[in-house]
Amino acid sequence: MLNRVQKRNLTKRDYVTLSSMIFALFFGAGNLIFPLHLGQLAGGHWGIAAAGFLITAVLLPLLSVLAVCVTKSKGVYDIGKPLGATFAVVFMVLIHFTIGPFFGTPRTATVSFTVGLAPFFPAKYQSLALLLFSAAFFGLAYYLSVEQSKIMARVGKLLNPLFLLLLVAIFAVAFSSPLAHAGSTSATAAYQTAGFTNGFLQGYNTMDALAGLALGVTIVTAVNFMGQTDPNKAAWVTARAGFFSMAFEGLIYVLLILLGAQSLGQFKLSDNGGVAFDQIVNHYMGNVGQAILAVLIITTCLTTAIGLVAAFAQDFHKHFDFLSYKAWLRITCLASFLTANVGLNQIIAWSTPVLMFLYPLAMALIFLSILSPLFHKSSVVYVWVVVFTVVPAVFDMVAAFPAVVSQSTFGQAMAHVQSFLPLASSGMDWLVPALVGAVFGTAHYLLLQRAKASTGMEVPMKR
């Protein structure tokens, strides 16, 4: 199909549409509820918490898009390829199932329902209502993503502008009459002493760094359909549009965090950002506000769901082509529908440990990809860094599991060993080992370069 696409230069309008699509693909369920909840947790310390949050929720996703561009990759598989085809496939599957049918994609439906529609239903009917809503939600996501060439138009030109219009309306009302001065509200104990670190870790929950790697295939495909089929030009277009979309996303995050901190002037700390958003909108707008919020949340979650199910189907069809794109699309939509009916709190509880394992690996691979021209994608550098990163990542995963795992004899033994690692108390125990791995990997690469210069042998690398 791409062979029939007419090559052309992109206009400013094309860049706006592409940037809108990238923003919409990233900004979904967690992107609304987690920064709002972070603001409530951080209270008067919202600024320093926001700084940490922006690193993992904005900078890392931007770097993941740049990693795709620098390596001229078409998906998460290519990012892991320097470590071998087996690792690349396993990493791709783990990323897609995490942000896809196991956690991320079902969350788009559960957040939509919990925040937007649940208040309209009596408690005894909510399970049935969620079942019916999630079926319709993923049916619509399938319909809107089944034609790959139309995804950008449907998301970038239609759904995202509607979402932004509604969000601006909510911000305008809320900030014209704030519930409290954010700097004077109380912070939880954890954010009084470690606001930056906790904000940094909260950014994991958006899953956007992982999504950036996985959505690369959808973004690059959209760029190709716009007439940019040359890998170098496509990479530049993607990087430029990605920068503008991530900068705008960062601005919205700051406003949501501030709104969450201000809400403490009227409401107590909520169980999650979805509850907080519902309380805030109902305070200012009543039932009309609830209706606006329902449309807002469903719209933004639907755009992300479209991107996630399309990326899953595109990558799986590419690497497991015994099924068509449409078949994989049906599978991920059905699986997401089934998982969504487990409930939002359960999804969040079990997704956190998986994210604690995958995020350090993803961050390591993102930085390796961006810096890869310096060491010619040498596999030895990748191996050293990833091996040193994966061990503390396993410790973090076990510690983050619900009590049935983390407080077991096995979990406590792992926690004891983990306590000897630098920065373990802050959840950043992977950082020092990763840097040590980078030092060893670079030294190994330089030794091989010297050996090559003296003997003419090739340095092991993956191109």
Short mmCIF file of C-alpha atoms in Angstrom, two decimals:
data_model
loop_
_atom_site.label_atom_id
_atom_site.label_comp_id
_atom_site.label_asym_id
_atom_site.label_seq_id
_atom_site.Cartn_x
_atom_site.Cartn_y
_atom_site.Cartn_z
CA MET A 1 0.00 0.00 0.00
CA LEU A 2 2.84 2.41 0.88
CA ASN A 3 4.29 1.93 -2.60
CA ARG A 4 1.28 3.79 -3.98
CA VAL A 5 1.67 6.77 -1.61
CA GLN A 6 2.63 9.98 -3.41
CA LYS A 7 5.80 11.57 -2.04
CA ARG A 8 5.43 15.25 -1.10
CA ASN A 9 6.66 17.94 1.26
CA LEU A 10 4.60 18.48 4.38
CA THR A 11 2.78 21.74 5.04
CA LYS A 12 2.38 23.49 8.40
CA ARG A 13 -1.14 22.09 8.52
CA ASP A 14 0.25 18.58 8.07
CA TYR A 15 2.61 19.12 11.01
CA VAL A 16 -0.24 20.38 13.18
CA THR A 17 -2.32 17.32 12.31
CA LEU A 18 0.59 14.96 12.96
CA SER A 19 1.48 16.66 16.25
CA SER A 20 -2.19 16.46 17.25
CA MET A 21 -2.25 12.74 16.47
CA ILE A 22 0.93 12.04 18.46
CA PHE A 23 -0.43 14.00 21.42
CA ALA A 24 -3.73 12.14 21.25
CA LEU A 25 -2.05 8.73 21.05
CA PHE A 26 0.00 9.47 24.16
CA PHE A 27 -2.53 11.39 26.20
CA GLY A 28 -5.05 8.93 27.51
CA ALA A 29 -6.38 7.34 30.67
CA GLY A 30 -3.48 7.68 33.06
CA ASN A 31 -2.45 11.05 31.69
CA LEU A 32 -5.53 12.67 33.21
CA ILE A 33 -5.88 10.84 36.50
CA PHE A 34 -2.27 10.38 37.65
CA PRO A 35 -1.06 14.02 37.50
CA LEU A 36 -4.26 15.15 39.22
CA HIS A 37 -3.73 12.61 42.00
CA LEU A 38 -0.06 13.59 42.19
CA GLY A 39 -1.12 17.17 42.88
CA GLN A 40 -3.25 15.99 45.79
CA LEU A 41 -0.44 13.86 47.18
CA ALA A 42 2.17 16.61 46.85
CA GLY A 43 0.01 19.53 48.04
CA GLY A 44 2.23 22.56 48.64
CA HIS A 45 5.21 20.62 47.27
CA TRP A 46 3.49 20.25 43.90
CA GLY A 47 6.22 22.13 42.01
CA ILE A 48 9.12 19.84 42.88
CA ALA A 49 6.89 16.77 42.41
CA ALA A 50 5.86 18.08 38.99
CA ALA A 51 9.53 18.43 38.01
CA GLY A 52 10.15 14.75 38.73
CA PHE A 53 6.92 13.72 37.03
CA LEU A 54 7.76 15.65 33.85
CA ILE A 55 11.01 13.73 33.45
CA THR A 56 9.37 10.31 33.23
CA ALA A 57 6.04 11.47 31.77
CA VAL A 58 7.28 13.98 29.16
CA LEU A 59 11.06 13.90 28.67
CA LEU A 60 11.34 10.12 28.48
CA PRO A 61 8.44 9.73 26.01
CA LEU A 62 10.03 12.44 23.87
CA LEU A 63 13.36 10.62 24.06
CA SER A 64 11.61 7.38 23.11
CA VAL A 65 10.28 9.08 19.97
CA LEU A 66 13.79 10.45 19.28
CA ALA A 67 15.22 6.95 19.84
CA VAL A 68 12.92 5.64 17.12
CA CYS A 69 14.08 8.50 14.88
CA VAL A 70 17.84 8.19 15.55
CA THR A 71 17.85 4.45 14.91
CA LYS A 72 15.34 4.80 12.04
CA SER A 73 13.31 2.11 13.74
CA LYS A 74 9.75 1.17 12.88
CA GLY A 75 8.82 -0.20 16.27
CA VAL A 76 9.90 -1.53 19.62
CA TYR A 77 11.41 -4.65 18.02
CA ASP A 78 14.06 -2.58 16.25
CA ILE A 79 14.98 -0.82 19.50
CA GLY A 80 15.85 -4.17 21.12
CA LYS A 81 17.41 -5.72 18.00
CA PRO A 82 21.07 -4.89 18.94
CA LEU A 83 20.67 -7.44 21.75
CA GLY A 84 19.60 -10.12 19.30
CA ALA A 85 16.40 -11.19 17.61
CA THR A 86 15.22 -13.31 20.56
CA PHE A 87 15.58 -10.48 23.07
CA ALA A 88 13.93 -8.06 20.64
CA VAL A 89 10.88 -10.30 20.21
CA VAL A 90 10.53 -10.97 23.96
CA PHE A 91 10.93 -7.27 24.78
CA MET A 92 8.39 -6.33 22.10
CA VAL A 93 5.86 -8.83 23.42
CA LEU A 94 6.33 -7.67 27.04
CA ILE A 95 5.94 -4.00 26.10
CA HIS A 96 2.88 -4.56 23.93
CA PHE A 97 1.09 -6.77 26.43
CA THR A 98 1.84 -4.31 29.24
CA ILE A 99 0.59 -1.18 27.49
CA GLY A 100 -1.85 -3.34 25.53
CA PRO A 101 -4.42 -5.95 26.56
CA PHE A 102 -3.04 -6.73 30.03
CA PHE A 103 -2.92 -3.23 31.53
CA GLY A 104 -2.72 -0.07 29.43
CA THR A 105 -5.48 -0.57 26.87
CA PRO A 106 -8.09 -1.96 29.33
CA ARG A 107 -7.37 1.04 31.55
CA THR A 108 -8.61 3.37 28.80
CA ALA A 109 -12.06 1.82 29.14
CA THR A 110 -12.12 1.49 32.94
CA VAL A 111 -11.01 5.10 33.49
CA SER A 112 -13.56 6.31 30.94
CA PHE A 113 -16.31 4.48 32.79
CA THR A 114 -15.16 5.17 36.36
CA VAL A 115 -14.69 8.90 35.86
CA GLY A 116 -17.24 9.72 33.19
CA LEU A 117 -20.20 7.36 33.54
CA ALA A 118 -20.12 5.49 36.87
CA PRO A 119 -21.68 8.42 38.81
CA PHE A 120 -24.82 8.04 36.67
CA PHE A 121 -25.39 4.40 37.71
CA PRO A 122 -26.42 2.91 41.08
CA ALA A 123 -23.67 0.77 42.63
CA LYS A 124 -25.55 -2.50 42.04
CA TYR A 125 -25.67 -1.92 38.28
CA GLN A 126 -22.11 -0.72 37.75
CA SER A 127 -20.60 -4.10 36.89
CA LEU A 128 -23.19 -4.65 34.18
CA ALA A 129 -22.81 -1.07 32.96
CA LEU A 130 -19.02 -1.48 32.72
CA LEU A 131 -19.48 -4.70 30.76
CA LEU A 132 -21.78 -3.04 28.22
CA PHE A 133 -19.73 0.15 28.01
CA SER A 134 -16.39 -1.62 27.52
CA ALA A 135 -17.91 -3.79 24.78
CA ALA A 136 -19.10 -0.68 22.92
CA PHE A 137 -15.82 1.15 23.64
CA PHE A 138 -13.56 -1.52 22.15
CA GLY A 139 -15.97 -2.15 19.32
CA LEU A 140 -15.63 1.52 18.38
CA ALA A 141 -11.85 1.40 18.83
CA TYR A 142 -11.73 -1.53 16.42
CA TYR A 143 -13.88 0.26 13.86
CA LEU A 144 -11.79 3.45 13.98
CA SER A 145 -8.43 1.64 13.69
CA VAL A 146 -9.25 -1.09 11.18
CA GLU A 147 -8.21 1.15 8.25
CA GLN A 148 -4.60 2.14 9.00
CA SER A 149 -4.49 4.97 6.47
CA LYS A 150 -7.37 6.80 8.22
CA ILE A 151 -6.09 6.65 11.81
CA MET A 152 -4.34 10.02 11.67
CA ALA A 153 -7.35 11.84 10.24
CA ARG A 154 -9.76 10.30 12.74
CA VAL A 155 -7.55 10.94 15.75
CA GLY A 156 -5.61 14.08 14.82
CA LYS A 157 -8.38 16.01 13.06
CA LEU A 158 -11.53 14.91 14.88
CA LEU A 159 -11.21 13.36 18.34
CA ASN A 160 -8.23 15.29 19.73
CA PRO A 161 -9.54 18.81 18.96
CA LEU A 162 -12.81 17.90 20.69
CA PHE A 163 -10.91 16.69 23.76
CA LEU A 164 -8.76 19.83 23.94
CA LEU A 165 -11.77 22.11 23.63
CA LEU A 166 -13.50 20.43 26.58
CA LEU A 167 -10.34 20.39 28.70
CA VAL A 168 -9.70 24.10 28.12
CA ALA A 169 -13.28 24.80 29.26
CA ILE A 170 -12.68 22.91 32.53
CA PHE A 171 -9.37 24.68 33.15
CA ALA A 172 -10.91 28.09 32.46
CA VAL A 173 -13.67 27.57 35.03
CA ALA A 174 -11.43 25.96 37.68
CA PHE A 175 -8.57 28.45 37.57
CA SER A 176 -10.88 31.48 37.45
CA SER A 177 -12.06 30.52 40.94
CA PRO A 178 -9.42 28.25 42.60
CA LEU A 179 -10.43 26.15 45.57
CA ALA A 180 -7.24 27.05 47.46
CA HIS A 181 -3.78 28.48 47.03
CA ALA A 182 -1.77 25.42 45.99
CA GLY A 183 1.32 26.41 47.99
CA SER A 184 -0.61 26.44 51.27
CA THR A 185 -2.13 22.93 51.01
CA SER A 186 -0.80 19.97 52.98
CA ALA A 187 1.43 17.34 51.43
CA THR A 188 1.48 13.67 52.37
CA ALA A 189 4.50 12.53 54.38
CA ALA A 190 6.28 10.96 51.42
CA TYR A 191 6.10 14.19 49.40
CA GLN A 192 7.29 16.40 52.26
CA THR A 193 10.74 14.83 52.11
CA ALA A 194 11.02 13.24 48.65
CA GLY A 195 8.69 15.09 46.34
CA PHE A 196 10.95 14.91 43.29
CA THR A 197 11.67 11.18 43.55
CA ASN A 198 8.04 10.27 44.17
CA GLY A 199 6.92 12.45 41.29
CA PHE A 200 9.52 10.75 39.10
CA LEU A 201 8.17 7.30 40.00
CA GLN A 202 4.54 8.41 39.53
CA GLY A 203 5.44 9.20 35.93
CA TYR A 204 5.91 5.47 35.34
CA ASN A 205 2.15 5.04 35.65
CA THR A 206 1.45 6.97 32.47
CA MET A 207 3.30 4.19 30.59
CA ASP A 208 4.27 6.79 27.99
CA ALA A 209 7.96 5.90 27.71
CA LEU A 210 6.90 2.34 26.91
CA ALA A 211 4.12 3.62 24.66
CA GLY A 212 6.61 5.79 22.76
CA LEU A 213 8.58 2.71 21.76
CA ALA A 214 5.49 0.72 20.85
CA LEU A 215 3.64 3.54 19.10
CA GLY A 216 6.66 4.21 16.92
CA VAL A 217 5.27 1.82 14.32
CA THR A 218 1.91 3.66 14.22
CA ILE A 219 3.53 7.10 14.04
CA VAL A 220 6.02 6.09 11.33
CA THR A 221 3.22 4.42 9.34
CA ALA A 222 1.17 7.63 9.53
CA VAL A 223 4.20 9.68 8.38
CA ASN A 224 4.69 7.28 5.47
CA PHE A 225 1.06 7.66 4.44
CA MET A 226 1.63 11.43 4.39
CA GLY A 227 4.20 10.93 1.64
CA GLN A 228 7.39 10.78 3.73
CA THR A 229 8.65 7.30 2.89
CA ASP A 230 12.37 8.11 2.99
CA PRO A 231 13.66 6.92 6.42
CA ASN A 232 15.78 10.05 7.04
CA LYS A 233 12.95 12.46 6.19
CA ALA A 234 10.41 10.40 8.11
CA ALA A 235 12.69 10.47 11.18
CA TRP A 236 13.04 14.26 11.01
CA VAL A 237 9.30 14.78 10.58
CA THR A 238 8.53 12.46 13.51
CA ALA A 239 11.09 14.17 15.78
CA ARG A 240 9.80 17.65 14.99
CA ALA A 241 6.14 16.77 15.51
CA GLY A 242 6.99 14.76 18.62
CA PHE A 243 8.74 17.74 20.23
CA PHE A 244 5.73 20.02 19.82
CA SER A 245 3.24 17.41 21.02
CA MET A 246 5.28 16.50 24.12
CA ALA A 247 5.83 20.15 25.06
CA PHE A 248 2.08 20.75 24.94
CA GLU A 249 1.47 17.61 26.97
CA GLY A 250 3.90 18.86 29.62
CA LEU A 251 1.94 22.12 29.94
CA ILE A 252 -1.30 20.21 30.51
CA TYR A 253 0.40 18.01 33.13
CA VAL A 254 1.51 21.04 35.12
CA LEU A 255 -2.01 22.49 35.03
CA LEU A 256 -3.52 19.17 36.16
CA ILE A 257 -1.02 18.82 39.03
CA LEU A 258 -1.74 22.39 40.12
CA LEU A 259 -5.48 21.73 39.91
CA GLY A 260 -5.06 18.64 42.08
CA ALA A 261 -3.14 20.58 44.74
CA GLN A 262 -5.77 23.35 44.77
CA SER A 263 -8.59 20.82 45.17
CA LEU A 264 -7.36 20.03 48.69
CA GLY A 265 -8.95 23.30 49.75
CA GLN A 266 -12.37 21.69 49.27
CA PHE A 267 -11.83 17.90 49.17
CA LYS A 268 -9.85 15.29 51.06
CA LEU A 269 -7.17 13.17 49.39
CA SER A 270 -9.03 10.82 47.04
CA ASP A 271 -8.33 7.16 46.28
CA ASN A 272 -7.33 8.01 42.71
CA GLY A 273 -7.28 10.90 40.27
CA GLY A 274 -10.51 9.74 38.66
CA VAL A 275 -12.46 10.37 41.85
CA ALA A 276 -10.73 13.74 42.29
CA PHE A 277 -11.57 14.84 38.73
CA ASP A 278 -15.20 13.88 39.25
CA GLN A 279 -15.37 15.88 42.49
CA ILE A 280 -13.75 18.97 40.98
CA VAL A 281 -15.93 19.09 37.87
CA ASN A 282 -19.14 18.47 39.82
CA HIS A 283 -18.21 21.24 42.26
CA TYR A 284 -17.89 23.81 39.49
CA MET A 285 -20.47 22.64 36.94
CA GLY A 286 -22.80 20.13 38.58
CA ASN A 287 -24.54 17.65 36.28
CA VAL A 288 -23.56 19.64 33.19
CA GLY A 289 -19.95 19.33 34.25
CA GLN A 290 -20.36 15.60 34.75
CA ALA A 291 -21.69 15.28 31.19
CA ILE A 292 -18.78 17.35 29.84
CA LEU A 293 -16.33 15.24 31.84
CA ALA A 294 -17.86 12.04 30.47
CA VAL A 295 -17.36 13.19 26.87
CA LEU A 296 -13.87 14.52 27.69
CA ILE A 297 -12.61 11.35 29.31
CA ILE A 298 -14.16 8.99 26.78
CA THR A 299 -12.72 11.00 23.89
CA THR A 300 -9.15 11.10 25.18
CA CYS A 301 -9.18 7.48 26.28
CA LEU A 302 -10.59 6.36 22.95
CA THR A 303 -7.80 8.09 21.00
CA THR A 304 -5.17 6.32 23.08
CA ALA A 305 -6.99 3.00 22.76
CA ILE A 306 -6.97 3.39 18.98
CA GLY A 307 -3.22 3.96 18.97
CA LEU A 308 -2.48 1.07 21.32
CA VAL A 309 -4.61 -1.54 19.56
CA ALA A 310 -3.31 -0.43 16.15
CA ALA A 311 0.34 -0.57 17.29
CA PHE A 312 -0.22 -4.01 18.81
CA ALA A 313 -1.79 -5.35 15.62
CA GLN A 314 0.81 -3.73 13.34
CA ASP A 315 3.80 -5.09 15.24
CA PHE A 316 2.34 -8.55 15.81
CA HIS A 317 1.30 -8.90 12.17
CA LYS A 318 4.80 -7.88 11.12
CA HIS A 319 6.54 -10.45 13.32
CA PHE A 320 3.86 -13.14 13.52
CA ASP A 321 2.33 -12.88 10.06
CA PHE A 322 0.33 -16.11 10.24
CA LEU A 323 -2.50 -13.75 11.26
CA SER A 324 -3.55 -10.59 9.44
CA TYR A 325 -3.52 -7.07 10.89
CA LYS A 326 -7.30 -7.23 11.30
CA ALA A 327 -7.11 -10.59 13.09
CA TRP A 328 -4.53 -9.30 15.60
CA LEU A 329 -6.65 -6.18 16.00
CA ARG A 330 -9.68 -8.29 16.91
CA ILE A 331 -7.61 -10.32 19.38
CA THR A 332 -6.22 -7.32 21.26
CA CYS A 333 -9.62 -5.58 21.36
CA LEU A 334 -11.30 -8.71 22.73
CA ALA A 335 -8.56 -9.34 25.30
CA SER A 336 -8.65 -5.70 26.40
CA PHE A 337 -12.43 -5.91 26.83
CA LEU A 338 -12.08 -8.97 29.08
CA THR A 339 -9.32 -7.42 31.21
CA ALA A 340 -11.20 -4.13 31.55
CA ASN A 341 -13.94 -5.87 33.50
CA VAL A 342 -11.51 -6.82 36.27
CA GLY A 343 -11.76 -3.20 37.51
CA LEU A 344 -9.55 -0.10 37.62
CA ASN A 345 -8.02 -0.62 41.08
CA GLN A 346 -6.98 -4.19 40.29
CA ILE A 347 -5.46 -3.15 36.97
CA ILE A 348 -3.40 -0.42 38.67
CA ALA A 349 -2.31 -2.72 41.52
CA TRP A 350 -0.94 -5.43 39.23
CA SER A 351 0.44 -3.14 36.53
CA THR A 352 2.73 -1.23 38.91
CA PRO A 353 5.22 -4.08 39.53
CA VAL A 354 5.42 -4.84 35.82
CA LEU A 355 6.16 -1.18 35.14
CA MET A 356 8.84 -1.15 37.84
CA PHE A 357 10.56 -3.96 35.92
CA LEU A 358 10.10 -2.69 32.38
CA TYR A 359 10.73 1.02 32.88
CA PRO A 360 14.42 0.74 33.84
CA LEU A 361 15.02 -1.54 30.83
CA ALA A 362 13.10 0.83 28.56
CA MET A 363 15.00 3.85 29.83
CA ALA A 364 18.31 2.07 29.33
CA LEU A 365 17.39 1.11 25.76
CA ILE A 366 16.10 4.61 24.98
CA PHE A 367 19.37 6.23 26.02
CA LEU A 368 21.43 3.52 24.31
CA SER A 369 19.47 4.09 21.10
CA ILE A 370 19.98 7.85 21.17
CA LEU A 371 23.70 7.47 21.87
CA SER A 372 24.14 4.48 19.54
CA PRO A 373 25.87 6.49 16.76
CA LEU A 374 28.76 7.06 19.20
CA PHE A 375 29.49 3.34 19.45
CA HIS A 376 28.01 2.15 16.14
CA LYS A 377 25.24 0.15 17.84
CA SER A 378 27.85 -2.23 19.24
CA SER A 379 26.03 -5.11 20.91
CA VAL A 380 28.64 -5.36 23.69
CA VAL A 381 27.63 -1.94 25.08
CA TYR A 382 23.95 -2.93 25.02
CA VAL A 383 24.63 -6.25 26.78
CA TRP A 384 26.64 -4.74 29.63
CA VAL A 385 24.08 -2.02 30.35
CA VAL A 386 21.02 -4.27 30.14
CA VAL A 387 22.53 -7.07 32.26
CA PHE A 388 23.43 -4.59 35.00
CA THR A 389 19.98 -2.98 34.80
CA VAL A 390 17.81 -6.09 34.81
CA VAL A 391 18.90 -7.36 38.26
CA PRO A 392 17.74 -4.33 40.30
CA ALA A 393 14.69 -4.10 38.03
CA VAL A 394 13.65 -7.57 39.24
CA PHE A 395 14.07 -6.42 42.86
CA ASP A 396 11.88 -3.37 42.18
CA MET A 397 9.23 -5.55 40.57
CA VAL A 398 8.99 -7.92 43.53
CA ALA A 399 8.87 -5.03 46.02
CA ALA A 400 6.00 -3.40 44.12
CA PHE A 401 3.76 -6.47 44.00
CA PRO A 402 0.70 -6.59 46.29
CA ALA A 403 1.36 -7.90 49.81
CA VAL A 404 0.63 -11.50 48.85
CA VAL A 405 3.96 -11.46 46.99
CA SER A 406 6.01 -8.59 48.42
CA GLN A 407 5.41 -9.60 52.05
CA SER A 408 5.98 -13.31 51.50
CA THR A 409 9.18 -15.01 52.66
CA PHE A 410 10.54 -14.76 49.13
CA GLY A 411 9.59 -11.09 48.84
CA GLN A 412 11.21 -10.19 52.16
CA ALA A 413 14.40 -12.03 51.22
CA MET A 414 14.55 -10.08 47.95
CA ALA A 415 13.94 -6.82 49.82
CA HIS A 416 16.83 -7.58 52.18
CA VAL A 417 19.25 -8.08 49.30
CA GLN A 418 17.88 -5.00 47.52
CA SER A 419 18.53 -2.80 50.56
CA PHE A 420 22.29 -3.03 49.90
CA LEU A 421 21.96 -1.34 46.49
CA PRO A 422 22.53 2.42 46.20
CA LEU A 423 19.31 4.50 46.00
CA ALA A 424 17.20 1.45 46.93
CA SER A 425 15.05 3.44 49.35
CA SER A 426 13.98 5.81 46.57
CA GLY A 427 13.15 3.15 43.97
CA MET A 428 16.08 4.21 41.80
CA ASP A 429 18.40 1.31 42.61
CA TRP A 430 18.79 0.47 38.91
CA LEU A 431 20.52 3.77 38.10
CA VAL A 432 24.00 3.15 39.53
CA PRO A 433 24.24 -0.43 38.17
CA ALA A 434 23.15 0.85 34.73
CA LEU A 435 25.89 3.49 34.79
CA VAL A 436 28.43 0.89 35.89
CA GLY A 437 27.30 -1.30 33.02
CA ALA A 438 27.74 1.64 30.66
CA VAL A 439 31.31 2.14 31.87
CA PHE A 440 32.18 -1.54 31.43
CA GLY A 441 30.39 -1.67 28.09
CA THR A 442 32.22 1.39 26.78
CA ALA A 443 35.57 0.02 27.97
CA HIS A 444 34.83 -3.32 26.29
CA TYR A 445 33.87 -1.54 23.06
CA LEU A 446 37.06 0.56 23.09
CA LEU A 447 39.19 -2.54 23.65
CA LEU A 448 37.52 -4.21 20.69
CA GLN A 449 38.11 -1.07 18.62
CA ARG A 450 41.79 -1.19 19.53
CA ALA A 451 41.90 -4.88 18.64
CA LYS A 452 40.29 -4.09 15.31
CA ALA A 453 42.84 -1.38 14.59
CA SER A 454 45.76 -3.70 15.33
CA THR A 455 44.47 -6.94 13.76
CA GLY A 456 41.81 -5.84 11.29
CA MET A 457 39.07 -7.81 13.13
CA GLU A 458 35.48 -6.54 13.00
CA VAL A 459 33.90 -5.17 16.17
CA PRO A 460 30.73 -7.14 17.06
CA MET A 461 27.72 -4.97 16.38
CA LYS A 462 24.14 -5.07 15.22
CA ARG A 463 23.13 -2.77 12.39
#
